[in-house]
Coordinates of C-alpha atoms and ligand atoms in Angstrom, one line a residue:
M205 CA 78.9 120.2 89.9
T206 CA 79.2 116.2 89.1
G207 CA 82.2 114.6 87.2
Q208 CA 85.5 113.1 88.6
I209 CA 87.8 115.6 90.2
Q210 CA 91.1 115.7 88.3
P211 CA 94.6 115.7 89.8
I212 CA 96.9 118.8 89.5
R213 CA 99.0 118.6 86.6
G214 CA 102.3 117.8 87.6
M215 CA 101.8 117.0 91.4
N216 CA 101.6 113.2 91.8
D217 CA 100.0 110.5 93.9
V218 CA 102.7 107.9 95.2
L219 CA 100.7 104.6 95.4
P220 CA 101.8 101.8 98.1
A221 CA 103.5 100.0 95.1
E222 CA 106.5 102.9 94.6
S223 CA 106.5 103.9 98.3
V224 CA 108.0 101.1 99.0
V225 CA 111.3 102.6 96.9
W226 CA 110.7 105.9 98.5
Q227 CA 110.9 104.4 101.8
H228 CA 114.2 102.4 101.1
L229 CA 115.3 105.6 99.8
E230 CA 114.5 107.8 103.1
S231 CA 115.4 105.4 105.7
T232 CA 118.8 105.0 103.6
V233 CA 119.3 108.7 103.4
R234 CA 118.3 109.0 107.0
E235 CA 120.7 106.1 108.6
L236 CA 123.7 107.9 106.5
L237 CA 123.0 111.2 107.3
V238 CA 122.4 110.5 111.6
G239 CA 126.1 108.4 110.9
Y240 CA 127.6 111.6 109.9
G241 CA 126.3 113.5 112.9
Y242 CA 123.7 115.6 110.9
E243 CA 120.4 116.4 113.0
E244 CA 116.5 116.8 111.4
I245 CA 115.2 120.4 111.0
R246 CA 111.6 121.0 109.5
V247 CA 110.0 124.1 108.5
P248 CA 106.8 125.6 107.1
V249 CA 105.9 124.7 103.5
V250 CA 104.3 128.1 103.3
E251 CA 106.8 131.6 103.8
H252 CA 106.5 135.3 103.3
T253 CA 106.9 135.6 99.5
D254 CA 109.8 138.2 100.1
L255 CA 111.8 135.3 101.7
F256 CA 112.3 133.6 98.7
K257 CA 112.5 137.1 96.6
R258 CA 115.7 138.2 98.5
A259 CA 117.0 134.7 98.9
I260 CA 116.7 132.9 95.2
G261 CA 117.1 136.4 93.5
E262 CA 114.4 138.3 91.3
Y263 CA 115.8 137.7 88.2
T264 CA 116.0 133.6 88.6
D265 CA 113.6 131.6 86.7
V266 CA 112.2 130.0 89.9
V267 CA 111.3 133.5 91.3
E268 CA 110.2 135.1 88.1
K269 CA 108.0 132.1 86.9
E270 CA 107.4 129.0 89.1
M271 CA 106.5 130.2 92.1
Y272 CA 102.8 129.5 93.7
T273 CA 102.1 132.6 95.2
F274 CA 99.0 134.0 97.0
T275 CA 97.3 136.2 99.6
D276 CA 96.1 134.7 102.4
Q277 CA 92.5 135.5 104.0
G278 CA 94.6 138.0 106.4
G279 CA 96.3 139.6 103.4
D280 CA 99.6 138.5 103.7
N281 CA 101.6 137.7 100.7
L282 CA 102.6 134.2 101.1
T283 CA 104.6 131.4 98.8
L284 CA 104.5 127.7 98.7
R285 CA 107.9 127.0 99.1
P286 CA 110.1 126.3 95.8
E287 CA 113.0 124.9 97.6
I288 CA 114.1 124.7 101.7
T289 CA 117.2 126.6 102.1
A290 CA 115.7 129.5 102.7
G291 CA 113.3 128.2 105.2
I292 CA 116.1 126.9 107.1
A293 CA 118.2 130.1 106.8
R294 CA 115.5 131.9 107.9
A295 CA 114.2 129.5 110.5
M296 CA 117.9 129.7 111.9
I297 CA 117.5 133.6 112.1
S298 CA 114.5 133.5 113.7
N299 CA 115.3 130.9 116.8
G300 CA 118.8 133.1 117.4
L301 CA 120.8 129.7 116.6
L302 CA 123.6 131.5 114.9
R303 CA 126.2 133.6 116.7
G304 CA 129.0 131.7 115.8
A305 CA 127.0 128.0 116.3
R306 CA 127.6 125.6 113.9
H307 CA 125.2 123.3 112.5
K308 CA 124.6 120.1 110.5
L309 CA 121.0 119.9 109.3
W310 CA 118.9 117.8 106.9
S311 CA 115.1 118.0 106.2
I312 CA 112.9 116.1 103.9
G313 CA 109.7 117.2 102.2
P314 CA 107.6 118.6 98.9
V315 CA 108.1 121.8 97.3
F316 CA 106.3 123.7 94.7
R317 CA 107.5 125.2 90.9
H318 CA 104.9 126.1 88.4
E319 CA 107.5 124.4 85.9
K320 CA 106.4 122.8 82.6
P321 CA 105.4 119.4 83.9
Q322 CA 107.4 116.2 81.6
K323 CA 109.0 113.1 83.0
G324 CA 111.3 114.3 85.9
R325 CA 109.8 117.3 86.3
Y326 CA 106.9 118.4 87.9
R327 CA 105.2 121.0 90.0
Q328 CA 105.1 119.4 93.4
F329 CA 108.3 117.6 93.9
Y330 CA 110.1 116.0 97.3
Q331 CA 113.8 117.4 98.4
V332 CA 115.9 115.5 100.7
D333 CA 117.8 118.6 101.6
V334 CA 121.3 119.0 103.4
E335 CA 122.8 122.1 104.9
A336 CA 125.8 122.7 106.9
V337 CA 126.0 125.8 108.5
G338 CA 128.3 128.0 110.1
F339 CA 131.7 126.2 107.9
T340 CA 133.8 128.0 106.0
G341 CA 135.0 124.7 104.2
P342 CA 136.3 123.5 102.3
D343 CA 136.6 120.4 104.5
V344 CA 132.5 120.6 105.0
D345 CA 132.1 121.2 101.1
A346 CA 134.2 117.8 100.6
E347 CA 132.2 115.9 103.5
L348 CA 128.8 116.8 102.0
I349 CA 129.9 115.2 98.5
A350 CA 131.5 112.4 100.2
I351 CA 128.3 111.6 101.9
W352 CA 126.3 111.8 98.6
A353 CA 128.9 109.2 97.0
R354 CA 128.9 106.8 99.6
L355 CA 124.5 107.3 99.6
W356 CA 125.2 106.0 95.6
R357 CA 127.2 103.0 96.6
R358 CA 124.6 102.1 99.2
L359 CA 121.4 102.4 97.0
G360 CA 123.7 100.9 94.3
I361 CA 123.4 103.4 92.1
T362 CA 126.3 103.8 89.6
R363 CA 124.9 106.1 86.7
V364 CA 126.0 109.0 88.6
K365 CA 128.6 111.9 87.9
L366 CA 129.7 114.5 89.6
Q367 CA 130.6 118.1 88.5
I368 CA 131.8 120.6 90.3
N369 CA 132.7 124.5 89.8
S370 CA 133.7 127.2 91.7
L371 CA 131.8 130.9 91.8
G372 CA 134.2 132.8 93.6
T373 CA 132.9 135.7 95.5
P374 CA 130.3 138.2 94.8
D375 CA 133.4 141.3 94.1
S376 CA 135.0 138.5 91.2
R377 CA 132.1 137.6 89.9
R378 CA 131.2 141.3 89.6
V379 CA 134.2 141.6 87.3
Y380 CA 133.2 138.8 85.4
R381 CA 129.9 139.6 84.8
E382 CA 131.3 143.0 83.4
K383 CA 133.5 140.8 80.8
L384 CA 130.0 138.5 79.9
V385 CA 128.4 141.7 79.6
E386 CA 130.8 143.1 76.9
Y387 CA 130.9 139.7 75.4
F388 CA 127.1 139.0 75.4
S389 CA 126.5 142.8 73.9
A390 CA 128.6 142.2 71.0
H391 CA 126.4 139.4 70.1
R392 CA 123.2 140.7 70.8
D393 CA 121.7 139.9 68.0
R394 CA 122.4 136.1 68.6
L395 CA 120.8 136.3 72.0
D396 CA 116.9 135.2 72.7
D397 CA 114.3 137.3 74.0
D398 CA 114.9 135.8 77.6
S399 CA 118.9 136.1 77.5
R400 CA 118.2 139.9 76.3
R401 CA 116.3 140.6 79.4
R402 CA 119.1 138.6 81.2
L403 CA 121.7 140.7 80.4
G404 CA 120.7 143.5 82.1
G405 CA 119.6 141.2 85.3
N406 CA 121.7 138.4 85.6
P407 CA 123.9 137.9 82.6
L408 CA 125.1 134.4 84.2
R409 CA 122.2 133.1 83.9
I410 CA 122.2 133.1 80.2
L411 CA 125.4 130.6 80.7
D412 CA 122.8 128.0 81.4
S413 CA 120.1 129.0 78.6
K414 CA 118.9 125.6 76.7
N415 CA 118.4 127.5 73.1
P416 CA 121.0 125.8 71.2
D417 CA 121.9 129.4 69.4
V418 CA 122.1 130.8 72.4
Q419 CA 124.6 127.7 73.8
A420 CA 126.6 127.9 70.7
L421 CA 127.3 131.6 71.8
V422 CA 127.9 130.6 75.3
A423 CA 130.6 128.0 74.0
D424 CA 133.1 131.4 73.3
A425 CA 132.1 132.8 76.4
P426 CA 134.6 134.1 78.8
L427 CA 135.1 131.5 81.8
L428 CA 134.6 132.4 85.4
T429 CA 137.4 130.4 86.5
D430 CA 139.4 132.8 85.0
Y431 CA 138.5 135.4 86.9
L432 CA 138.2 133.7 90.6
D433 CA 140.0 135.6 93.5
P434 CA 142.9 134.0 95.0
E435 CA 141.4 133.2 97.8
S436 CA 138.5 131.4 96.3
Q437 CA 141.3 129.7 94.1
A438 CA 143.0 128.2 97.1
H439 CA 139.4 127.4 98.5
F440 CA 138.6 125.2 94.9
A441 CA 141.7 123.7 94.7
A442 CA 141.7 122.7 98.4
L443 CA 138.1 121.2 97.7
R444 CA 139.5 119.5 94.4
A445 CA 142.6 118.0 97.0
A446 CA 140.4 116.9 99.2
L447 CA 137.9 114.8 96.8
D448 CA 141.1 113.2 95.3
A449 CA 142.5 111.9 98.6
M450 CA 138.9 110.3 99.1
G451 CA 139.0 108.8 95.6
I452 CA 135.8 110.3 94.7
Q453 CA 135.7 111.4 90.8
Y454 CA 134.6 114.7 89.5
T455 CA 134.7 116.8 86.6
V456 CA 135.3 120.7 86.6
N457 CA 132.7 122.0 84.6
P458 CA 133.1 125.9 84.5
R459 CA 129.6 126.5 82.8
L460 CA 128.3 125.2 86.2
V461 CA 126.4 128.2 87.4
R462 CA 123.1 127.2 89.2
G463 CA 119.6 128.7 89.0
L464 CA 119.5 130.2 92.1
D465 CA 121.4 133.8 93.0
Y466 CA 122.7 132.6 96.4
Y467 CA 125.6 130.8 95.4
S468 CA 129.2 131.6 96.1
R469 CA 132.6 129.8 95.6
T470 CA 131.9 126.1 95.4
V471 CA 128.9 124.7 93.4
F472 CA 128.1 121.0 92.7
E473 CA 125.7 118.6 90.7
W474 CA 125.3 115.1 90.6
I475 CA 124.1 114.6 87.1
T476 CA 123.0 111.1 85.6
D477 CA 122.8 110.0 82.0
A478 CA 119.6 107.6 82.7
L479 CA 116.8 109.8 83.0
G480 CA 116.9 111.8 80.0
A481 CA 116.4 115.5 79.9
Q482 CA 116.2 115.9 83.7
D483 CA 119.6 114.9 84.5
A484 CA 120.5 116.5 87.6
V485 CA 120.0 114.4 90.7
C486 CA 121.2 116.2 93.2
S487 CA 122.5 119.8 93.1
G488 CA 123.7 122.3 95.4
G489 CA 126.8 124.8 96.8
R490 CA 128.3 127.4 99.1
Y491 CA 126.0 130.1 100.2
D492 CA 128.2 132.6 102.5
G493 CA 126.5 135.5 101.9
L494 CA 122.7 134.8 102.3
I495 CA 121.8 134.4 105.9
T496 CA 123.6 138.2 105.8
Q497 CA 120.9 139.1 103.3
L498 CA 118.2 137.7 105.0
G499 CA 119.3 140.0 108.0
G500 CA 121.2 137.5 109.9
D501 CA 124.5 137.2 111.6
A502 CA 127.1 136.8 108.8
T503 CA 127.3 133.0 108.7
P504 CA 129.3 131.1 105.8
A505 CA 127.0 127.7 105.0
I506 CA 126.6 125.2 102.3
G507 CA 124.2 122.4 101.3
F508 CA 122.5 120.6 98.4
A509 CA 119.3 119.0 97.5
M510 CA 118.5 115.9 96.0
G511 CA 115.3 115.1 93.8
I512 CA 113.6 112.2 95.1
E513 CA 111.5 111.4 92.2
R514 CA 114.2 111.3 90.0
V515 CA 116.2 108.9 92.6
V516 CA 113.1 106.8 92.9
E517 CA 113.2 106.7 89.1
L518 CA 117.1 105.6 89.2
L519 CA 116.1 102.5 91.7
Q520 CA 113.3 101.3 89.5
Q521 CA 116.1 100.6 86.8
L522 CA 118.1 98.7 89.1
P523 CA 117.3 94.8 88.7
S524 CA 116.6 94.2 92.3
Q525 CA 113.8 96.2 93.9
P526 CA 112.9 96.5 97.6
Q527 CA 109.6 94.8 98.3
S528 CA 106.7 95.5 100.8
L529 CA 107.2 93.6 103.8
A530 CA 104.7 90.5 103.7
A531 CA 102.7 89.8 106.9
D532 CA 104.1 87.1 109.1
V533 CA 100.6 85.6 110.5
Y534 CA 97.2 85.6 108.5
V535 CA 94.4 85.1 111.1
V536 CA 91.5 82.9 109.8
L537 CA 88.0 83.1 111.4
N538 CA 85.4 79.9 111.3
G539 CA 82.2 80.4 112.7
E540 CA 80.4 83.8 114.3
Q541 CA 82.2 83.0 117.8
A542 CA 85.4 83.2 116.4
V543 CA 85.0 86.7 115.1
G544 CA 85.0 88.5 118.3
A545 CA 87.1 85.6 120.0
G546 CA 89.6 86.2 117.2
G547 CA 89.9 90.1 118.0
R548 CA 90.9 89.3 121.6
I549 CA 93.4 86.4 120.7
V550 CA 94.9 88.6 118.1
E551 CA 95.4 91.9 120.3
S552 CA 96.9 89.7 123.0
L553 CA 99.4 88.2 120.6
R554 CA 100.3 91.9 119.5
D555 CA 101.0 92.5 123.3
A556 CA 103.4 89.1 123.3
L557 CA 105.0 89.8 119.8
P558 CA 105.2 93.1 119.0
H559 CA 107.8 92.8 116.3
R560 CA 105.4 90.3 114.4
R561 CA 103.1 91.8 112.0
F562 CA 99.9 90.0 112.4
E563 CA 97.0 90.3 109.7
M564 CA 93.4 89.8 110.3
N565 CA 90.6 88.4 108.1
L566 CA 88.3 91.3 107.7
G567 CA 85.1 91.5 106.0
G568 CA 84.2 87.5 106.3
G569 CA 84.6 84.8 103.4
N570 CA 84.4 81.5 103.4
F571 CA 87.5 79.4 103.8
K572 CA 88.9 79.0 100.4
A573 CA 88.3 83.0 100.1
Q574 CA 90.4 83.9 103.5
F575 CA 93.0 81.3 102.6
R576 CA 93.3 83.2 99.2
R577 CA 93.4 86.4 101.2
A578 CA 96.3 84.4 103.2
D579 CA 98.2 83.5 100.3
R580 CA 98.4 87.1 98.9
S581 CA 99.3 88.7 102.3
R582 CA 102.6 86.8 101.3
A583 CA 102.0 85.7 105.3
A584 CA 104.4 82.6 106.6
L585 CA 101.8 81.5 108.7
A586 CA 98.5 81.0 108.9
L587 CA 96.3 81.1 112.4
I588 CA 93.1 79.6 112.2
I589 CA 90.4 80.4 115.0
G590 CA 87.4 78.0 114.8
E591 CA 84.4 77.7 117.0
N592 CA 85.0 73.8 117.5
E593 CA 88.7 74.7 118.5
L594 CA 87.9 77.3 120.6
A595 CA 85.6 75.3 122.9
R596 CA 88.4 72.9 123.2
G597 CA 90.7 75.7 124.2
V598 CA 93.1 75.2 121.5
V599 CA 93.7 77.2 117.5
A600 CA 95.5 75.7 115.0
L601 CA 98.4 76.7 113.1
K602 CA 99.3 76.2 109.7
P603 CA 102.6 77.0 107.4
L604 CA 101.8 78.6 104.2
R605 CA 105.0 78.1 102.6
L606 CA 106.1 75.1 103.3
E607 CA 105.0 71.8 103.2
A608 CA 103.9 71.0 106.3
G609 CA 100.4 70.2 107.9
Q610 CA 98.1 71.8 110.3
S611 CA 98.3 71.6 114.2
E612 CA 97.0 72.1 117.2
C613 CA 98.0 74.6 119.7
P614 CA 96.6 75.3 123.4
M615 CA 96.1 79.0 123.8
T616 CA 98.5 79.2 126.6
E617 CA 101.5 78.5 124.4
L618 CA 100.4 80.1 121.2
P619 CA 103.0 82.9 121.4
G620 CA 106.0 80.8 121.8
R621 CA 104.8 78.1 119.1
I622 CA 104.1 81.1 116.8
E623 CA 107.5 82.3 117.5
A624 CA 109.0 79.2 117.3
A625 CA 107.2 77.9 113.7
L626 CA 108.0 81.8 112.4
R627 CA 111.6 81.1 113.4
G628 CA 111.8 78.0 111.5
T629 CA 110.0 79.1 108.4
D630 CA 112.6 82.2 108.4
L631 CA 115.5 79.4 108.4
Q632 CA 114.1 77.2 106.1
E633 CA 113.5 79.8 103.6
Ligands
HAM1132 P1 118.1 122.9 92.6 O1 118.8 122.7 91.9 O2 116.8 124.2 92.4 O3 118.4 123.4 94.0 O4 117.3 121.7 93.1 C1 117.8 120.2 93.4 C2 117.0 119.2 93.1 O5 115.7 119.2 93.1 C3 117.4 119.1 91.7 O6 119.1 118.5 91.6 C4 116.5 118.1 91.1 O7 117.3 117.1 91.3 C5 115.4 118.3 91.8 N1 114.5 119.3 91.0 C6 114.4 120.3 90.4 N2 113.1 120.5 90.2 C7 112.6 119.7 89.9 C8 111.2 119.8 89.2 N3 110.5 120.7 88.9 N4 111.1 118.0 89.4 C9 111.6 117.2 90.0 N5 112.8 117.4 90.6 C10 113.2 118.6 90.6 C11 117.9 123.7 95.3 O8 116.7 123.7 95.7 C12 118.7 124.0 96.2 N6 117.8 124.7 97.3 C13 119.6 123.5 96.7 C14 120.5 123.7 97.8 C15 120.3 123.3 98.9 N7 121.7 124.8 97.3 C16 122.1 124.9 98.8 N8 121.4 124.1 99.7

């Protein structure tokens, strides 16, 4: 077979021009999480399919329609992770890390969902995932929200709003579920096929139907908040008070139910009006029952995940963009002998000045072509290594972004002179 191999729909390449923004976002996230005492965990991208079925729920869109599931050569039924939480919960259990212990964790990596691709909705996308395992809250619930409120400030992102809700305990939700089934059954003729199917399995999922006719029906449906148990009510009130105390703005959205089944009590979502239909940039909630459901010791936990592509898009809309780092020194080579000597000289300069960025002229070229490349590298300084100069034990330095001439420098003084020239250039910029 010949012809071009096509990329997979909904799976993107992150090219260098964009990866600068990704790196800026990732390093800001890392620094922030370290500052709050969160530790990184990495879990496999593939898990047993049963993990996701049990964690996320059989009647969710993710499990019903969106998983990349396959049988491997050994006959195991495996799935590319559609989210990171289940894997982290599994890892806590597999490694015996629970037993009353507490962990503040974060992770980053690709997740896979076979959704209909469109702007902001992909089949492979990246999440930053944050989980606090072993905490009953609501103080930690508020902390998780506060960290991300700080992230938006650090990144200069203003067009995000916080929505919160409480789903109560499984018991209180059961009561509510019955009320919902009663309500929707009475209006069965106005439900679409999807919603009718959910009526038997998970009627709460009808609440976030995108179908306008169903939405109209949802508008008058009973509210979960009216059926919360007293403890969940107190938990939710304390969360709101903590957010108020920190000056974090939010709206209570009683229709916020989330697309995964493991949640209880606090759920929240950061949404934006700057990305069109895919407006959730970061979502999560408390999942006090999940770890027991997966066979671990009863352990309360809460977390959330941010979709990196969506936040990158928000960053790209800002007036000032992070730029890729320019080289400090571009090395121009003049003559056959200079090529061999150049490699040796630059390697020893890298030893002497490990924090400086040297870019070697590769692939030859005349003087003019080499200086054109030097210019493109945005280097502050050109180091010119030529046969004649080498014979005299010197090289030449030429500032590239200042009106200053070329000067010669004895080889032995080179590291000091380069550093001084770069500092001088830095100061004059
Ligand atoms: P989720 O709401 O399914 O939650 O996804 C979290 C975030 O991933 C969303 O807010 C959105 O930014 C992004 N996202 C979701 N689907 C796509 C897609 N197809 N393309 C691009 N971005 C997308 C979870 O995954 C939970 N595990 C969050 C969590 C952690 N809950 C507790 N701990």
